């Protein structure tokens, strides 16, 4: 099912270190399933752009294949990130099981 790892960009305008931490958590727990970045340098690269600062992704100019999500974070932001990233990776695994496939090759 998966031909390559999902390309995900995490952004936080005020606190870029939060986005860097999200990248580290995502790659640590789901490196087989995704590639993550904390900078949006190439508009065509991401499959998913996750805004961690509460901004509305619909106000950004995204590539036609890029889906935007907003994950506003509270005081316990690191635990929230771990939970949300875990859920996303669980979704990848579930979809792969549906067609009896595995994580894509790097």
PDB file of N, CA and C in Angstrom, residues 3 11 24 32 39-40 45 48-49 54 57-58 72-76 88 94 101:
ATOM      1  N   UNK A   3       4.085   3.281  -0.835  1.00  0.00           N
ATOM      2  CA  UNK A   3       5.239   3.230  -1.729  1.00  0.00           C
ATOM      3  C   UNK A   3       6.439   3.945  -1.128  1.00  0.00           C
ATOM      4  N   UNK A  11       5.093  22.715  12.175  1.00  0.00           N
ATOM      5  CA  UNK A  11       5.463  24.127  12.289  1.00  0.00           C
ATOM      6  C   UNK A  11       4.874  24.746  13.551  1.00  0.00           C
ATOM      7  N   UNK A  24      11.464  15.068  16.275  1.00  0.00           N
ATOM      8  CA  UNK A  24      12.220  14.029  16.987  1.00  0.00           C
ATOM      9  C   UNK A  24      11.296  12.925  17.492  1.00  0.00           C
ATOM     10  N   UNK A  32       9.793   4.355  10.502  1.00  0.00           N
ATOM     11  CA  UNK A  32       9.530   3.437   9.392  1.00  0.00           C
ATOM     12  C   UNK A  32       8.406   3.953   8.506  1.00  0.00           C
ATOM     13  N   UNK A  39      10.706  22.601   9.041  1.00  0.00           N
ATOM     14  CA  UNK A  39      10.740  23.787   8.187  1.00  0.00           C
ATOM     15  C   UNK A  39       9.962  23.488   6.918  1.00  0.00           C
ATOM     16  N   UNK A  40       9.295  24.496   6.414  1.00  0.00           N
ATOM     17  CA  UNK A  40       8.470  24.344   5.215  1.00  0.00           C
ATOM     18  C   UNK A  40       9.189  25.029   4.054  1.00  0.00           C
ATOM     19  N   UNK A  45       6.871  19.283  -1.004  1.00  0.00           N
ATOM     20  CA  UNK A  45       7.370  18.107  -0.287  1.00  0.00           C
ATOM     21  C   UNK A  45       6.349  17.457   0.637  1.00  0.00           C
ATOM     22  N   UNK A  48       1.534  16.115   4.572  1.00  0.00           N
ATOM     23  CA  UNK A  48       0.772  16.624   5.709  1.00  0.00           C
ATOM     24  C   UNK A  48       1.552  17.758   6.360  1.00  0.00           C
ATOM     25  N   UNK A  49       0.896  18.891   6.568  1.00  0.00           N
ATOM     26  CA  UNK A  49       1.480  20.039   7.254  1.00  0.00           C
ATOM     27  C   UNK A  49       0.696  20.231   8.547  1.00  0.00           C
ATOM     28  N   UNK A  54      -1.856  26.694  16.544  1.00  0.00           N
ATOM     29  CA  UNK A  54      -3.263  27.074  16.492  1.00  0.00           C
ATOM     30  C   UNK A  54      -3.689  27.801  15.236  1.00  0.00           C
ATOM     31  N   UNK A  57      -4.816  26.057   8.945  1.00  0.00           N
ATOM     32  CA  UNK A  57      -4.085  25.648   7.743  1.00  0.00           C
ATOM     33  C   UNK A  57      -4.794  26.053   6.452  1.00  0.00           C
ATOM     34  N   UNK A  58      -6.092  26.321   6.521  1.00  0.00           N
ATOM     35  CA  UNK A  58      -6.820  26.741   5.323  1.00  0.00           C
ATOM     36  C   UNK A  58      -6.388  28.120   4.840  1.00  0.00           C
ATOM     37  N   UNK A  72      -3.397  22.661  18.035  1.00  0.00           N
ATOM     38  CA  UNK A  72      -3.012  23.608  19.086  1.00  0.00           C
ATOM     39  C   UNK A  72      -2.648  22.849  20.361  1.00  0.00           C
ATOM     40  N   UNK A  73      -1.589  23.287  20.993  1.00  0.00           N
ATOM     41  CA  UNK A  73      -1.060  22.561  22.148  1.00  0.00           C
ATOM     42  C   UNK A  73      -1.294  23.320  23.444  1.00  0.00           C
ATOM     43  N   UNK A  74      -1.527  22.575  24.498  1.00  0.00           N
ATOM     44  CA  UNK A  74      -1.719  23.149  25.825  1.00  0.00           C
ATOM     45  C   UNK A  74      -0.440  23.096  26.642  1.00  0.00           C
ATOM     46  N   UNK A  75      -0.548  23.308  27.952  1.00  0.00           N
ATOM     47  CA  UNK A  75       0.618  23.328  28.830  1.00  0.00           C
ATOM     48  C   UNK A  75       1.400  22.008  28.834  1.00  0.00           C
ATOM     49  N   UNK A  76       0.712  20.896  28.705  1.00  0.00           N
ATOM     50  CA  UNK A  76       1.380  19.582  28.684  1.00  0.00           C
ATOM     51  C   UNK A  76       1.617  19.161  27.230  1.00  0.00           C
ATOM     52  N   UNK A  88      -1.431   8.903  14.930  1.00  0.00           N
ATOM     53  CA  UNK A  88      -1.178   8.987  13.492  1.00  0.00           C
ATOM     54  C   UNK A  88      -0.441   7.735  13.004  1.00  0.00           C
ATOM     55  N   UNK A  94      -2.698   0.499  10.892  1.00  0.00           N
ATOM     56  CA  UNK A  94      -4.022  -0.067  10.638  1.00  0.00           C
ATOM     57  C   UNK A  94      -4.298  -0.166   9.140  1.00  0.00           C
ATOM     58  N   UNK A 101       0.043  -5.305   4.102  1.00  0.00           N
ATOM     59  CA  UNK A 101       1.347  -4.793   3.701  1.00  0.00           C
ATOM     60  C   UNK A 101       2.132  -4.394   4.949  1.00  0.00           C
TER      61      UNK A 101
END
